[in-house]
mmCIF file with all atom_site columns, C-alpha atoms in Angstrom:
data_model
loop_
_atom_site.group_PDB
_atom_site.id
_atom_site.type_symbol
_atom_site.label_atom_id
_atom_site.label_alt_id
_atom_site.label_comp_id
_atom_site.label_asym_id
_atom_site.label_entity_id
_atom_site.label_seq_id
_atom_site.pdbx_PDB_ins_code
_atom_site.Cartn_x
_atom_site.Cartn_y
_atom_site.Cartn_z
_atom_site.occupancy
_atom_site.B_iso_or_equiv
_atom_site.pdbx_formal_charge
_atom_site.auth_seq_id
_atom_site.auth_comp_id
_atom_site.auth_asym_id
_atom_site.auth_atom_id
_atom_site.pdbx_PDB_model_num
ATOM 1  C CA . MET H 1 1  ? -0.077 0.353  -0.024 1.00 0.00 ? 895 MET H CA 1
ATOM 2  C CA . PHE H 1 2  ? 2.791  2.289  0.672  1.00 0.00 ? 896 PHE H CA 1
ATOM 3  C CA . ASP H 1 3  ? 5.179  1.218  -1.737 1.00 0.00 ? 897 ASP H CA 1
ATOM 4  C CA . GLN H 1 4  ? 5.272  4.331  -3.648 1.00 0.00 ? 898 GLN H CA 1
ATOM 5  C CA . VAL H 1 5  ? 7.627  6.340  -0.918 1.00 0.00 ? 899 VAL H CA 1
ATOM 6  C CA . SER H 1 6  ? 10.365 3.818  -0.547 1.00 0.00 ? 900 SER H CA 1
ATOM 7  C CA . ALA H 1 7  ? 13.010 5.826  1.321  1.00 0.00 ? 901 ALA H CA 1
ATOM 8  C CA . PRO H 1 8  ? 14.425 3.630  3.860  1.00 0.00 ? 902 PRO H CA 1
ATOM 9  C CA . THR H 1 9  ? 14.661 6.410  6.992  1.00 0.00 ? 903 THR H CA 1
ATOM 10 C CA . LEU H 1 10 ? 13.012 9.775  7.800  1.00 0.00 ? 904 LEU H CA 1
ATOM 11 C CA . THR H 1 11 ? 15.014 12.730 7.190  1.00 0.00 ? 905 THR H CA 1
ATOM 12 C CA . CYS H 1 12 ? 14.608 16.704 7.929  1.00 0.00 ? 906 CYS H CA 1
ATOM 13 C CA . THR H 1 13 ? 16.167 19.569 6.053  1.00 0.00 ? 907 THR H CA 1
ATOM 14 C CA . HIS H 1 14 ? 15.798 22.091 9.343  1.00 0.00 ? 908 HIS H CA 1
ATOM 15 C CA . ALA H 1 15 ? 18.855 23.053 11.120 1.00 0.00 ? 909 ALA H CA 1
ATOM 16 C CA . HIS H 1 16 ? 17.439 21.313 14.069 1.00 0.00 ? 910 HIS H CA 1
ATOM 17 C CA . PRO H 1 17 ? 20.047 19.439 16.455 1.00 0.00 ? 911 PRO H CA 1
ATOM 18 C CA . ARG H 1 18 ? 19.944 15.482 14.879 1.00 0.00 ? 912 ARG H CA 1
ATOM 19 C CA . ALA H 1 19 ? 18.983 14.277 18.458 1.00 0.00 ? 913 ALA H CA 1
ATOM 20 C CA . HIS H 1 20 ? 15.711 16.342 18.440 1.00 0.00 ? 914 HIS H CA 1
ATOM 21 C CA . LYS H 1 21 ? 14.943 15.524 15.067 1.00 0.00 ? 915 LYS H CA 1
ATOM 22 C CA . THR H 1 22 ? 15.235 11.808 15.469 1.00 0.00 ? 916 THR H CA 1
ATOM 23 C CA . ARG H 1 23 ? 13.190 12.086 18.568 1.00 0.00 ? 917 ARG H CA 1
ATOM 24 C CA . GLN H 1 24 ? 10.199 13.732 17.341 1.00 0.00 ? 918 GLN H CA 1
ATOM 25 C CA . LEU H 1 25 ? 10.286 11.470 13.989 1.00 0.00 ? 919 LEU H CA 1
ATOM 26 C CA . GLN H 1 26 ? 10.452 8.608  16.447 1.00 0.00 ? 920 GLN H CA 1
ATOM 27 C CA . GLN H 1 27 ? 7.830  9.804  18.747 1.00 0.00 ? 921 GLN H CA 1
ATOM 28 C CA . ALA H 1 28 ? 5.580  10.232 15.448 1.00 0.00 ? 922 ALA H CA 1
ATOM 29 C CA . GLU H 1 29 ? 6.157  7.138  13.957 1.00 0.00 ? 923 GLU H CA 1
ATOM 30 C CA . SER H 1 30 ? 5.227  5.340  17.390 1.00 0.00 ? 924 SER H CA 1
ATOM 31 C CA . VAL H 1 31 ? 1.897  7.152  17.435 1.00 0.00 ? 925 VAL H CA 1
ATOM 32 C CA . LEU H 1 32 ? 0.977  5.985  13.999 1.00 0.00 ? 926 LEU H CA 1
ATOM 33 C CA . ARG H 1 33 ? 2.164  2.555  14.968 1.00 0.00 ? 927 ARG H CA 1
ATOM 34 C CA . GLY H 1 34 ? 0.303  2.305  18.341 1.00 0.00 ? 928 GLY H CA 1
ATOM 35 C CA . TRP H 1 35 ? -3.064 4.035  17.010 1.00 0.00 ? 929 TRP H CA 1
ATOM 36 C CA . PHE H 1 36 ? -2.876 2.071  13.450 1.00 0.00 ? 930 PHE H CA 1
ATOM 37 C CA . ASP H 1 37 ? -0.999 -1.318 14.232 1.00 0.00 ? 931 ASP H CA 1
ATOM 38 C CA . LEU H 1 38 ? 1.677  -0.368 11.522 1.00 0.00 ? 932 LEU H CA 1
ATOM 39 C CA . SER H 1 39 ? 5.222  -1.682 11.105 1.00 0.00 ? 933 SER H CA 1
ATOM 40 C CA . PRO H 1 40 ? 8.140  0.660  11.792 1.00 0.00 ? 934 PRO H CA 1
ATOM 41 C CA . GLU H 1 41 ? 8.273  0.701  7.580  1.00 0.00 ? 935 GLU H CA 1
ATOM 42 C CA . GLU H 1 42 ? 4.485  1.684  7.295  1.00 0.00 ? 936 GLU H CA 1
ATOM 43 C CA . ALA H 1 43 ? 4.600  4.211  9.641  1.00 0.00 ? 937 ALA H CA 1
ATOM 44 C CA . GLY H 1 44 ? 7.589  6.062  8.326  1.00 0.00 ? 938 GLY H CA 1
ATOM 45 C CA . ALA H 1 45 ? 6.355  5.566  4.902  1.00 0.00 ? 939 ALA H CA 1
ATOM 46 C CA . ILE H 1 46 ? 3.056  7.387  5.997  1.00 0.00 ? 940 ILE H CA 1
ATOM 47 C CA . LEU H 1 47 ? 5.129  10.213 7.417  1.00 0.00 ? 941 LEU H CA 1
ATOM 48 C CA . ARG H 1 48 ? 7.193  10.572 4.168  1.00 0.00 ? 942 ARG H CA 1
ATOM 49 C CA . ALA H 1 49 ? 3.956  10.582 1.784  1.00 0.00 ? 943 ALA H CA 1
ATOM 50 C CA . TRP H 1 50 ? 2.314  13.237 4.254  1.00 0.00 ? 944 TRP H CA 1
ATOM 51 C CA . SER H 1 51 ? 5.084  15.360 3.870  1.00 0.00 ? 945 SER H CA 1
ATOM 52 C CA . ILE H 1 52 ? 5.176  15.544 0.370  1.00 0.00 ? 946 ILE H CA 1
ATOM 53 C CA . GLU H 1 53 ? 1.279  15.576 0.263  1.00 0.00 ? 947 GLU H CA 1
ATOM 54 C CA . CYS H 1 54 ? 1.794  19.040 2.701  1.00 0.00 ? 948 CYS H CA 1
ATOM 55 C CA . ASP H 1 55 ? 4.957  20.454 0.946  1.00 0.00 ? 949 ASP H CA 1
ATOM 56 C CA . ALA H 1 56 ? 6.091  20.006 4.557  1.00 0.00 ? 950 ALA H CA 1
ATOM 57 C CA . CYS H 1 57 ? 9.287  18.618 5.970  1.00 0.00 ? 951 CYS H CA 1
ATOM 58 C CA . THR H 1 58 ? 9.214  15.394 7.774  1.00 0.00 ? 952 THR H CA 1
ATOM 59 C CA . CYS H 1 59 ? 10.219 17.071 11.243 1.00 0.00 ? 953 CYS H CA 1
ATOM 60 C CA . GLN H 1 60 ? 7.342  19.549 10.707 1.00 0.00 ? 954 GLN H CA 1
ATOM 61 C CA . VAL H 1 61 ? 4.744  16.696 10.029 1.00 0.00 ? 955 VAL H CA 1
ATOM 62 C CA . ALA H 1 62 ? 5.868  14.994 13.158 1.00 0.00 ? 956 ALA H CA 1
ATOM 63 C CA . GLU H 1 63 ? 5.858  18.224 15.258 1.00 0.00 ? 957 GLU H CA 1
ATOM 64 C CA . ALA H 1 64 ? 2.373  18.547 13.959 1.00 0.00 ? 958 ALA H CA 1
ATOM 65 C CA . LEU H 1 65 ? 1.178  14.851 14.527 1.00 0.00 ? 959 LEU H CA 1
ATOM 66 C CA . VAL H 1 66 ? 2.649  14.731 18.118 1.00 0.00 ? 960 VAL H CA 1
ATOM 67 C CA . ASN H 1 67 ? 2.423  18.208 19.348 1.00 0.00 ? 961 ASN H CA 1
ATOM 68 C CA . GLY H 1 68 ? -0.669 19.762 17.756 1.00 0.00 ? 962 GLY H CA 1
ATOM 69 C CA . ILE H 1 69 ? -2.487 16.546 17.220 1.00 0.00 ? 963 ILE H CA 1
ATOM 70 C CA . CYS H 1 70 ? -1.546 13.995 20.236 1.00 0.00 ? 964 CYS H CA 1
ATOM 71 C CA . LEU H 1 71 ? -0.939 16.406 23.034 1.00 0.00 ? 965 LEU H CA 1
ATOM 72 C CA . GLY H 1 72 ? -3.348 19.217 21.830 1.00 0.00 ? 966 GLY H CA 1
ATOM 73 C CA . HIS H 1 73 ? -0.903 22.150 22.076 1.00 0.00 ? 967 HIS H CA 1
ATOM 74 C CA . GLY H 1 74 ? -2.735 24.771 20.397 1.00 0.00 ? 968 GLY H CA 1
ATOM 75 C CA . THR H 1 75 ? 0.687  26.649 20.361 1.00 0.00 ? 969 THR H CA 1
ATOM 76 C CA . THR H 1 76 ? 2.051  24.425 17.016 1.00 0.00 ? 970 THR H CA 1
ATOM 77 C CA . GLU H 1 77 ? 4.154  26.247 14.676 1.00 0.00 ? 971 GLU H CA 1
ATOM 78 C CA . HIS H 1 78 ? 1.924  25.339 11.819 1.00 0.00 ? 972 HIS H CA 1
ATOM 79 C CA . PRO H 1 79 ? -1.751 25.007 12.567 1.00 0.00 ? 973 PRO H CA 1
ATOM 80 C CA . GLU H 1 80 ? -2.673 24.152 8.852  1.00 0.00 ? 974 GLU H CA 1
ATOM 81 C CA . LEU H 1 81 ? -0.625 21.322 8.719  1.00 0.00 ? 975 LEU H CA 1
ATOM 82 C CA . VAL H 1 82 ? -2.343 20.116 11.620 1.00 0.00 ? 976 VAL H CA 1
ATOM 83 C CA . ARG H 1 83 ? -5.727 20.153 10.108 1.00 0.00 ? 977 ARG H CA 1
ATOM 84 C CA . ARG H 1 84 ? -4.649 18.717 6.927  1.00 0.00 ? 978 ARG H CA 1
ATOM 85 C CA . LEU H 1 85 ? -2.765 15.960 8.978  1.00 0.00 ? 979 LEU H CA 1
ATOM 86 C CA . GLU H 1 86 ? -5.928 15.473 10.675 1.00 0.00 ? 980 GLU H CA 1
ATOM 87 C CA . GLN H 1 87 ? -8.049 14.805 7.593  1.00 0.00 ? 981 GLN H CA 1
ATOM 88 C CA . ARG H 1 88 ? -5.314 12.449 6.570  1.00 0.00 ? 982 ARG H CA 1
ATOM 89 C CA . LEU H 1 89 ? -5.597 10.404 9.569  1.00 0.00 ? 983 LEU H CA 1
ATOM 90 C CA . ARG H 1 90 ? -9.358 10.209 9.243  1.00 0.00 ? 984 ARG H CA 1
ATOM 91 C CA . GLN H 1 91 ? -8.524 8.345  5.868  1.00 0.00 ? 985 GLN H CA 1
ATOM 92 C CA . LEU H 1 92 ? -6.491 5.732  7.350  1.00 0.00 ? 986 LEU H CA 1
ATOM 93 C CA . PRO H 1 93 ? -7.959 2.482  7.970  1.00 0.00 ? 987 PRO H CA 1
ATOM 94 C CA . THR H 1 94 ? -8.641 1.438  11.624 1.00 0.00 ? 988 THR H CA 1
#
């Protein structure tokens, strides 16, 4: 289902410290894995696909998913991205 995006690891183009990027991306992958019973590869592929669809870096997608959706922080830097991700989450099979 997710073969179209086949990069093996998530990457980010922001200048954040590597540990920050890795932690956020791992948290976002864990969220998708827990909610939708996905493999790590499937969760990573979804995050990459959403990054492309939303024209956002994977780090931004991860931040929006973890902080904006999971934790409900209204102070996320990208509220429009949060709304787009909410729509995409509703489209995933449960």
